[in-house]
Amino acid sequence: MRKVIATVAFGALLVAGLSAVQEAPADSAMEWEPKVFSVGQDVSLF
Amino acid sequence: MEIGPHIKLHRIKQEMTQAELAEGIVSSAYLSKIENEKTEASPHVISLLCTRLGIQLDNETDEMVRQKCQEWFGMLTTNHDRDEIIRIYQELNEIMYNNHSADSLLMFEIHKIRYFLVIGEMDKALRQINKLVEMSGTFDSLHQYYWYKFRGNYYTANNESNQAMRMYKAAEEKFNQLELSEEEIADLQYTIGVTHSKLRNTLEAIDYAEKAIATFRVTYNFTQCAQCHIVLGISYRRIRMYDKAIKNYNLAKHLGELKQNRRVIQLTNQNLGYLYSTVGDREKAIVHYEEIIKEQDILLFERILAATSLIKEYYSIYNFDKAKEMVEFSLQLLEEVDEKERFQLFYFITYTYNYAINQELEKFESLVIDEFIPYLKKHKDYANLVIYANMLANHFEGNNRYKESVKYYKLANNTYEELVSL
């Protein structure tokens, strides 16, 4: 039982820690820089 | 200028007598006739005389070729018709090797790197780089500038931002030694700004984007201005200056609309959607992502990016019906994909949410643990690793599987620390 409580508490602490940070975890796939230049048919490489 | 007087001009410039130049080739008297256009010498004799004087033959053609080259180089910098670029390349490729200007030929060879990248032939670009490596010791400053810049472009295309940055910085060091146009300088500054952004060097990204935009404003290059504003928007978001970020994005959008550039408008929507998502305004995020989905005139990649963003947003506000709809839409788009490997991340995201929404828990766990998380680790995609490790941990916690839950919370936490220390 104590193990369970400790685990849940730890988990909650980690979640709280993650939420309270300076910068939210950035999703590299979802924030997209503009291209450097066009490449073939698909410019997304850049 | 005709060849006779041309030879005479050079002979005099080099303080040679007619006897000295003519020796072993023709008589002085004959040389005099050539110089004064009293006779037409054979190409062989002309060639020997020119060689002795160290001058290029056929200068008028040289000039024409040089101009054509400059025109072609310019096409490689701006958004130009691909077929036209290929056509002129093929023309130049035929005549360049008849051209005796070593300088023009070298510049053409260096620009071939960029050409192969622009037409999407990565292997050929690499072969060209390897071919030129041996000669790079003989490059002058201008050759070196483009040599470094285009090698940087190759690394950018390969997503090797650190290597790309090294090359771009080496090119930048040439600024003081060369008289480059303002536009060329701004183009490199913009490129460095984008690369800093990819490396999450936020302050440097802002610095370079500001430098580049100062030139693009003056030259009314609205598309490039818009792209600089997007880099600034991303950077300001990262340092939590949201008002400034939104202002830059709105400027980018406005310029995109002025130029009717759909790509710029939708890239702005994607990044605005992301900004609103990070500040918790899911409704606004969804509005921006939905704009992208509606757009026909953008690339498959951009539509899939928006679709998967929408899956996440709808899921997070518990709108599972819409999330399911987006999953279906994303799967449809993924069927159109040729290069599955490049879109692997989107397959993982789509299927992860698909299994989660449909409560196919074993499949969800198996996919995320055995495939998705190892993929993210391999690609050092820390940002997504935090998100999906966290999602998995939440899932285990919700099912009272605390030991497994802690394992993935720890992974999320450790990865996050790795991310912020970058």
Coordinates of C-alpha atoms in Angstrom, one line a residue:
Chain A
M1 CA 0.0 0.0 0.0
R2 CA 2.8 2.4 1.0
K3 CA 4.5 1.5 -2.3
V4 CA 1.4 2.4 -4.2
I5 CA 1.0 5.8 -2.4
A6 CA 4.7 6.6 -3.0
T7 CA 4.4 5.8 -6.7
V8 CA 1.3 7.9 -7.2
A9 CA 2.8 10.7 -5.2
F10 CA 6.0 10.5 -7.3
G11 CA 4.0 10.5 -10.5
A12 CA 2.0 13.5 -9.4
L13 CA 5.2 15.3 -8.5
L14 CA 6.7 14.7 -11.9
V15 CA 3.5 15.8 -13.6
A16 CA 3.4 19.0 -11.5
G17 CA 7.1 19.6 -12.1
L18 CA 6.6 19.3 -15.9
S19 CA 3.7 21.7 -15.9
A20 CA 5.3 24.3 -13.7
V21 CA 8.4 24.7 -15.9
Q22 CA 9.7 27.8 -17.6
E23 CA 9.1 26.5 -21.1
A24 CA 6.4 24.0 -22.1
P25 CA 7.8 20.9 -23.8
A26 CA 8.1 21.9 -27.4
D27 CA 6.9 19.6 -30.0
S28 CA 9.5 19.6 -32.6
A29 CA 7.2 18.1 -35.2
M30 CA 4.6 20.7 -34.7
E31 CA 6.5 23.9 -34.8
W32 CA 8.0 24.5 -38.2
E33 CA 10.7 26.9 -39.4
P34 CA 10.4 28.4 -42.9
K35 CA 12.4 26.9 -45.7
V36 CA 16.0 27.9 -46.5
F37 CA 15.2 27.3 -50.1
S38 CA 13.0 25.1 -52.3
V39 CA 14.0 21.5 -52.9
G40 CA 12.6 19.5 -55.7
Q41 CA 8.9 19.0 -55.4
D42 CA 8.9 19.0 -51.6
V43 CA 10.2 22.0 -49.8
S44 CA 9.6 20.6 -46.4
L45 CA 13.1 19.2 -46.3
F46 CA 14.2 22.7 -45.6
Chain B
M1 CA 37.3 43.3 -80.0
E2 CA 38.9 41.4 -82.9
I3 CA 41.6 38.9 -82.0
G4 CA 44.4 40.7 -83.8
P5 CA 44.2 44.0 -81.9
H6 CA 43.5 42.0 -78.8
I7 CA 46.8 40.1 -79.1
K8 CA 48.5 43.4 -79.8
L9 CA 47.0 45.0 -76.7
H10 CA 48.2 42.1 -74.5
R11 CA 51.6 42.0 -76.1
I12 CA 52.2 45.7 -75.4
K13 CA 50.8 45.4 -71.9
Q14 CA 53.3 42.7 -71.3
E15 CA 56.1 44.8 -72.9
M16 CA 56.9 42.1 -75.4
T17 CA 58.3 42.9 -78.9
Q18 CA 56.8 41.4 -81.9
A19 CA 59.9 39.3 -82.3
E20 CA 59.6 37.9 -78.8
L21 CA 56.0 36.9 -79.2
A22 CA 56.4 35.5 -82.7
E23 CA 59.5 33.5 -82.1
G24 CA 59.0 29.8 -83.1
I25 CA 55.4 30.5 -84.1
V26 CA 55.4 32.9 -87.1
S27 CA 57.6 35.6 -88.5
S28 CA 57.5 39.1 -86.9
A29 CA 56.2 40.4 -90.2
Y30 CA 53.4 38.0 -90.2
L31 CA 52.6 38.8 -86.6
S32 CA 52.4 42.4 -87.6
K33 CA 49.8 41.6 -90.3
I34 CA 47.8 39.6 -87.8
E35 CA 47.8 42.4 -85.3
N36 CA 46.8 44.9 -87.9
E37 CA 44.1 42.6 -89.3
K38 CA 45.9 42.5 -92.7
T39 CA 45.6 38.7 -92.6
E40 CA 43.6 36.0 -90.9
A41 CA 45.8 33.5 -89.1
S42 CA 44.9 29.9 -88.5
P43 CA 43.2 29.0 -85.2
H44 CA 46.3 27.0 -84.3
V45 CA 48.6 30.0 -84.7
I46 CA 46.2 32.2 -82.8
S47 CA 46.0 29.6 -80.0
L48 CA 49.8 29.4 -79.8
L49 CA 50.1 33.2 -79.6
C50 CA 47.4 33.5 -77.0
T51 CA 49.0 30.7 -74.9
R52 CA 52.3 32.6 -74.9
L53 CA 50.5 35.7 -73.8
G54 CA 48.5 33.8 -71.2
I55 CA 45.1 35.2 -72.5
Q56 CA 41.7 33.5 -73.0
L57 CA 40.5 32.8 -76.5
D58 CA 37.1 33.7 -77.7
N59 CA 36.3 36.4 -75.2
E60 CA 33.0 37.4 -76.6
T61 CA 31.6 34.0 -76.0
D62 CA 33.2 34.0 -72.6
E63 CA 31.2 37.1 -71.7
M64 CA 28.0 35.6 -73.0
V65 CA 28.6 32.4 -71.1
R66 CA 29.5 34.4 -67.9
Q67 CA 26.2 36.3 -68.2
K68 CA 24.2 33.1 -68.8
C69 CA 25.9 31.6 -65.7
Q70 CA 25.0 34.6 -63.6
E71 CA 21.4 34.4 -64.7
W72 CA 21.4 30.7 -63.8
F73 CA 23.0 31.3 -60.4
G74 CA 20.3 33.8 -59.7
M75 CA 17.6 31.3 -60.5
L76 CA 19.0 28.9 -57.9
T77 CA 18.6 31.5 -55.2
T78 CA 15.0 32.6 -55.8
N79 CA 11.9 30.5 -56.3
H80 CA 12.2 29.7 -60.0
D81 CA 10.6 27.4 -62.4
R82 CA 12.3 24.0 -62.0
D83 CA 12.1 23.1 -65.7
E84 CA 13.7 26.4 -66.7
I85 CA 16.5 25.8 -64.2
I86 CA 17.1 22.3 -65.6
R87 CA 17.0 23.6 -69.2
I88 CA 19.6 26.3 -68.7
Y89 CA 21.8 23.9 -66.7
Q90 CA 21.8 21.5 -69.7
E91 CA 22.6 24.4 -72.1
L92 CA 25.5 25.6 -69.9
N93 CA 26.7 22.0 -69.3
E94 CA 27.2 21.7 -73.1
I95 CA 29.2 24.9 -73.5
M96 CA 31.0 25.4 -70.3
Y97 CA 33.8 22.9 -71.2
N98 CA 34.5 24.8 -74.4
N99 CA 34.9 27.9 -72.4
H100 CA 38.5 28.6 -71.4
S101 CA 37.7 30.7 -68.3
A102 CA 38.8 28.5 -65.5
D103 CA 37.1 30.9 -63.0
S104 CA 33.7 30.6 -64.7
L105 CA 34.0 26.8 -64.9
L106 CA 34.9 26.5 -61.3
M107 CA 32.0 28.7 -60.2
F108 CA 29.7 26.6 -62.4
E109 CA 30.9 23.4 -60.8
I110 CA 30.4 24.8 -57.3
H111 CA 26.9 26.0 -58.1
K112 CA 26.1 22.5 -59.4
I113 CA 25.9 21.5 -55.7
R114 CA 23.0 23.9 -55.2
Y115 CA 21.5 22.9 -58.5
F116 CA 21.3 19.2 -57.5
L117 CA 19.8 20.2 -54.1
V118 CA 17.2 22.4 -55.8
I119 CA 16.1 19.6 -58.1
G120 CA 16.1 17.1 -55.2
E121 CA 19.0 15.0 -56.3
M122 CA 20.8 14.6 -53.0
D123 CA 23.1 11.8 -54.1
K124 CA 24.4 13.8 -57.0
A125 CA 24.9 16.8 -54.7
L126 CA 27.1 14.7 -52.5
R127 CA 29.0 13.3 -55.4
Q128 CA 29.6 16.8 -56.7
I129 CA 30.9 17.9 -53.2
N130 CA 33.2 14.9 -53.1
K131 CA 34.5 15.7 -56.6
L132 CA 35.3 19.2 -55.7
V133 CA 37.0 18.5 -52.3
E134 CA 40.4 17.8 -53.9
M135 CA 40.3 21.1 -55.8
S136 CA 39.0 23.2 -52.8
G137 CA 42.6 24.2 -51.9
T138 CA 42.8 26.3 -55.1
F139 CA 39.5 28.1 -54.5
D140 CA 39.7 31.9 -54.1
S141 CA 37.5 33.7 -51.5
L142 CA 34.4 34.0 -53.7
H143 CA 34.6 30.3 -54.6
Q144 CA 35.1 29.4 -51.0
Y145 CA 32.1 31.5 -50.0
Y146 CA 29.7 29.5 -52.2
W147 CA 31.5 26.3 -51.5
Y148 CA 30.8 26.6 -47.8
K149 CA 27.3 28.0 -48.3
F150 CA 26.2 25.2 -50.6
R151 CA 27.8 22.5 -48.5
G152 CA 25.8 24.0 -45.6
N153 CA 22.7 23.7 -47.7
Y154 CA 23.5 20.0 -48.2
Y155 CA 23.7 19.5 -44.5
T156 CA 20.5 21.4 -44.0
A157 CA 18.7 19.1 -46.5
N158 CA 20.1 16.2 -44.5
N159 CA 18.8 17.7 -41.2
E160 CA 22.3 17.9 -39.9
S161 CA 21.9 21.4 -38.4
N162 CA 25.2 21.5 -36.5
Q163 CA 27.3 20.6 -39.5
A164 CA 25.2 23.1 -41.6
M165 CA 26.0 25.8 -39.1
R166 CA 29.7 25.1 -39.2
M167 CA 29.6 25.6 -43.0
Y168 CA 27.4 28.8 -42.9
K169 CA 29.7 30.4 -40.3
A170 CA 32.7 29.6 -42.5
A171 CA 30.9 31.3 -45.4
E172 CA 30.0 34.3 -43.2
E173 CA 33.7 34.8 -42.4
K174 CA 34.2 35.6 -46.1
F175 CA 32.0 38.7 -45.9
N176 CA 34.9 41.0 -45.1
Q177 CA 37.0 39.7 -47.9
L178 CA 34.3 40.1 -50.6
E179 CA 32.0 42.6 -52.0
L180 CA 28.8 40.7 -52.0
S181 CA 25.4 42.2 -52.7
E182 CA 23.2 43.2 -49.8
E183 CA 20.7 40.5 -50.9
E184 CA 23.3 37.8 -50.9
I185 CA 24.4 38.8 -47.4
A186 CA 20.8 38.9 -46.2
D187 CA 20.2 35.5 -47.7
L188 CA 23.0 33.9 -45.7
Q189 CA 21.9 35.8 -42.6
Y190 CA 18.4 34.4 -43.0
T191 CA 19.8 30.9 -43.6
I192 CA 21.9 31.2 -40.4
G193 CA 18.8 32.5 -38.5
V194 CA 16.7 29.5 -39.6
T195 CA 19.5 27.1 -38.6
H196 CA 19.9 28.8 -35.2
S197 CA 16.2 28.3 -34.7
K198 CA 16.5 24.6 -35.6
L199 CA 19.3 24.3 -33.0
R200 CA 17.1 26.2 -30.5
N201 CA 19.7 29.0 -30.2
T202 CA 16.9 31.5 -29.7
L203 CA 18.7 34.7 -29.2
E204 CA 21.0 34.1 -32.1
A205 CA 18.0 33.2 -34.3
I206 CA 16.4 36.6 -33.4
D207 CA 19.7 38.4 -34.1
Y208 CA 20.1 37.0 -37.5
A209 CA 16.5 37.2 -38.5
E210 CA 16.5 40.9 -37.6
K211 CA 19.7 41.5 -39.6
A212 CA 18.2 39.8 -42.7
I213 CA 14.8 41.5 -42.4
A214 CA 16.5 44.9 -42.4
T215 CA 17.7 44.3 -45.9
F216 CA 14.6 42.5 -47.2
R217 CA 12.4 45.4 -46.1
V218 CA 14.5 47.8 -48.0
T219 CA 14.5 45.6 -51.1
Y220 CA 10.7 45.0 -50.7
N221 CA 11.3 41.2 -50.7
F222 CA 8.0 40.5 -48.9
T223 CA 8.2 36.8 -49.0
Q224 CA 11.6 36.7 -47.3
C225 CA 10.4 39.3 -44.8
A226 CA 7.4 37.0 -44.0
Q227 CA 9.8 34.1 -43.5
C228 CA 12.0 36.2 -41.1
H229 CA 8.9 37.1 -39.2
I230 CA 8.0 33.4 -38.8
V231 CA 11.5 32.8 -37.4
L232 CA 11.0 35.7 -35.0
G233 CA 7.6 34.4 -34.0
I234 CA 9.0 30.9 -33.2
S235 CA 11.9 32.5 -31.2
Y236 CA 9.7 34.8 -29.2
R237 CA 7.3 32.0 -28.4
R238 CA 10.2 30.0 -27.0
I239 CA 11.2 32.8 -24.7
R240 CA 7.5 33.2 -23.7
M241 CA 7.1 36.7 -25.2
Y242 CA 3.8 35.7 -26.7
D243 CA 2.6 39.1 -27.7
K244 CA 5.7 39.7 -29.7
A245 CA 5.4 36.2 -31.2
I246 CA 1.8 36.8 -32.3
K247 CA 2.6 40.2 -33.7
N248 CA 5.4 38.7 -35.8
Y249 CA 3.2 35.8 -37.0
N250 CA 0.4 38.3 -37.9
L251 CA 2.9 40.4 -39.9
A252 CA 4.0 37.2 -41.7
K253 CA 0.5 36.3 -42.5
H254 CA -0.3 39.8 -43.8
L255 CA 2.7 39.7 -46.1
G256 CA 1.8 36.2 -47.2
E257 CA -1.6 37.5 -48.1
L258 CA -0.1 40.5 -50.0
K259 CA 2.0 38.1 -52.1
Q260 CA -0.8 35.5 -52.2
N261 CA 1.7 33.0 -51.0
R262 CA -0.4 30.1 -49.6
R263 CA 2.7 28.3 -48.2
V264 CA 3.6 31.3 -46.0
I265 CA 0.1 31.7 -44.8
Q266 CA -0.3 28.1 -43.8
L267 CA 3.1 27.9 -42.2
T268 CA 2.0 30.9 -40.1
N269 CA -1.2 29.1 -39.2
Q270 CA 0.7 26.0 -38.2
N271 CA 3.0 27.9 -35.9
L272 CA 0.2 30.1 -34.5
G273 CA -1.8 26.9 -33.8
Y274 CA 1.2 25.6 -31.9
L275 CA 1.6 28.8 -29.9
Y276 CA -2.1 28.8 -28.8
S277 CA -1.7 25.1 -28.0
T278 CA 1.2 25.7 -25.7
V279 CA -0.6 28.5 -23.8
G280 CA -3.6 26.3 -23.4
D281 CA -5.9 28.0 -25.8
R282 CA -7.0 24.8 -27.6
E283 CA -10.0 26.4 -29.3
K284 CA -7.8 29.0 -31.1
A285 CA -5.2 26.4 -31.9
I286 CA -7.9 24.3 -33.6
V287 CA -9.1 27.3 -35.6
H288 CA -5.6 27.8 -37.0
Y289 CA -5.0 24.1 -37.8
E290 CA -8.4 23.8 -39.4
E291 CA -7.5 26.6 -41.8
I292 CA -4.6 24.5 -43.1
I293 CA -6.7 21.4 -43.6
K294 CA -9.0 23.3 -45.9
E295 CA -6.2 24.5 -48.1
Q296 CA -5.7 22.5 -51.3
D297 CA -2.7 24.3 -52.6
I298 CA -0.1 23.1 -50.1
L299 CA 2.1 20.1 -49.8
L300 CA 1.0 16.7 -48.4
F301 CA 3.5 17.1 -45.6
E302 CA 1.9 20.3 -44.4
R303 CA -1.6 18.8 -44.4
I304 CA -0.5 15.8 -42.5
L305 CA 1.3 18.0 -40.0
A306 CA -1.9 20.0 -39.4
A307 CA -4.0 16.8 -39.3
T308 CA -1.9 15.2 -36.6
S309 CA -1.8 18.5 -34.7
L310 CA -5.6 18.5 -34.8
I311 CA -5.7 14.9 -33.5
K312 CA -3.8 15.9 -30.5
E313 CA -5.8 19.1 -29.9
Y314 CA -9.2 17.3 -30.1
Y315 CA -8.0 14.5 -28.0
S316 CA -6.8 16.9 -25.3
I317 CA -10.2 18.5 -25.1
Y318 CA -11.8 15.1 -25.0
N319 CA -13.6 15.6 -28.3
F320 CA -13.0 12.0 -29.4
D321 CA -15.5 12.2 -32.3
K322 CA -13.5 14.9 -34.0
A323 CA -10.2 13.3 -33.0
K324 CA -11.4 10.1 -34.7
E325 CA -12.4 12.1 -37.8
M326 CA -8.9 13.6 -37.9
V327 CA -7.3 10.1 -37.4
E328 CA -9.3 8.9 -40.5
F329 CA -8.3 12.0 -42.4
S330 CA -4.6 11.6 -41.5
L331 CA -4.7 7.9 -42.5
Q332 CA -6.1 8.9 -45.9
L333 CA -3.4 11.4 -46.4
L334 CA -0.7 8.9 -45.3
E335 CA -1.8 6.6 -48.0
E336 CA -0.8 9.1 -50.6
V337 CA 2.8 9.2 -49.2
D338 CA 5.6 7.8 -51.4
E339 CA 8.5 8.0 -49.0
K340 CA 7.1 6.3 -45.9
E341 CA 10.3 6.7 -43.9
R342 CA 10.1 10.5 -44.0
F343 CA 6.6 10.5 -42.6
Q344 CA 7.3 7.8 -40.0
L345 CA 6.7 10.2 -37.1
F346 CA 3.2 10.9 -38.4
Y347 CA 2.3 7.2 -38.8
F348 CA 3.3 6.7 -35.2
I349 CA 1.3 9.7 -33.9
T350 CA -1.8 8.8 -35.9
Y351 CA -1.8 5.1 -34.9
T352 CA -1.0 6.0 -31.3
Y353 CA -4.1 8.2 -31.0
N354 CA -6.1 5.7 -33.1
Y355 CA -5.5 2.9 -30.6
A356 CA -5.9 5.2 -27.6
I357 CA -9.3 6.5 -28.8
N358 CA -10.6 3.1 -29.8
Q359 CA -9.4 1.7 -26.5
E360 CA -7.2 -0.9 -28.2
L361 CA -4.9 -0.8 -25.2
E362 CA -2.6 -3.7 -26.0
K363 CA -1.9 -2.3 -29.5
F364 CA -1.4 1.1 -28.0
E365 CA 1.1 -0.2 -25.5
S366 CA 2.9 -2.4 -28.0
L367 CA 3.2 0.4 -30.5
V368 CA 4.4 3.1 -28.1
I369 CA 6.8 0.9 -26.1
D370 CA 8.2 -1.3 -28.9
E371 CA 8.3 1.1 -31.8
F372 CA 7.4 4.7 -31.1
I373 CA 9.6 5.4 -28.1
P374 CA 12.6 3.6 -29.6
Y375 CA 12.1 5.7 -32.8
L376 CA 12.0 8.9 -30.9
K377 CA 15.1 8.0 -28.9
K378 CA 17.0 7.0 -32.0
H379 CA 16.2 10.3 -33.7
K380 CA 16.8 12.3 -30.5
D381 CA 13.4 13.8 -30.8
Y382 CA 13.3 14.8 -27.1
A383 CA 10.2 17.0 -27.4
N384 CA 8.0 14.2 -28.7
L385 CA 9.6 11.7 -26.4
V386 CA 8.5 13.8 -23.4
I387 CA 5.0 14.0 -24.7
Y388 CA 4.5 10.3 -25.6
A389 CA 6.4 8.9 -22.6
N390 CA 4.1 11.1 -20.5
M391 CA 1.0 9.8 -22.4
L392 CA 2.1 6.2 -21.8
A393 CA 2.7 6.9 -18.1
N394 CA -0.7 8.5 -17.8
H395 CA -2.2 5.4 -19.4
F396 CA -0.5 3.0 -17.0
E397 CA -1.5 5.2 -14.0
G398 CA -5.1 5.2 -15.2
N399 CA -4.9 1.4 -15.2
N400 CA -3.3 1.2 -11.8
R401 CA -0.1 -0.1 -13.2
Y402 CA 2.1 2.1 -11.1
K403 CA 5.5 0.5 -11.5
E404 CA 5.3 0.9 -15.3
S405 CA 3.8 4.3 -14.9
V406 CA 6.7 5.5 -12.8
K407 CA 9.2 4.1 -15.3
Y408 CA 7.7 6.3 -18.1
Y409 CA 7.2 9.4 -15.9
K410 CA 11.0 9.1 -15.1
L411 CA 11.7 8.8 -18.8
A412 CA 9.6 11.9 -19.5
N413 CA 11.3 13.8 -16.8
N414 CA 14.9 12.8 -17.7
T415 CA 14.2 13.6 -21.3
Y416 CA 12.8 17.0 -20.4
E417 CA 15.9 17.8 -18.5
E418 CA 17.9 16.8 -21.5
L419 CA 15.7 19.1 -23.7
V420 CA 16.1 22.2 -21.5
S421 CA 19.8 21.7 -21.2
L422 CA 20.2 22.0 -25.1

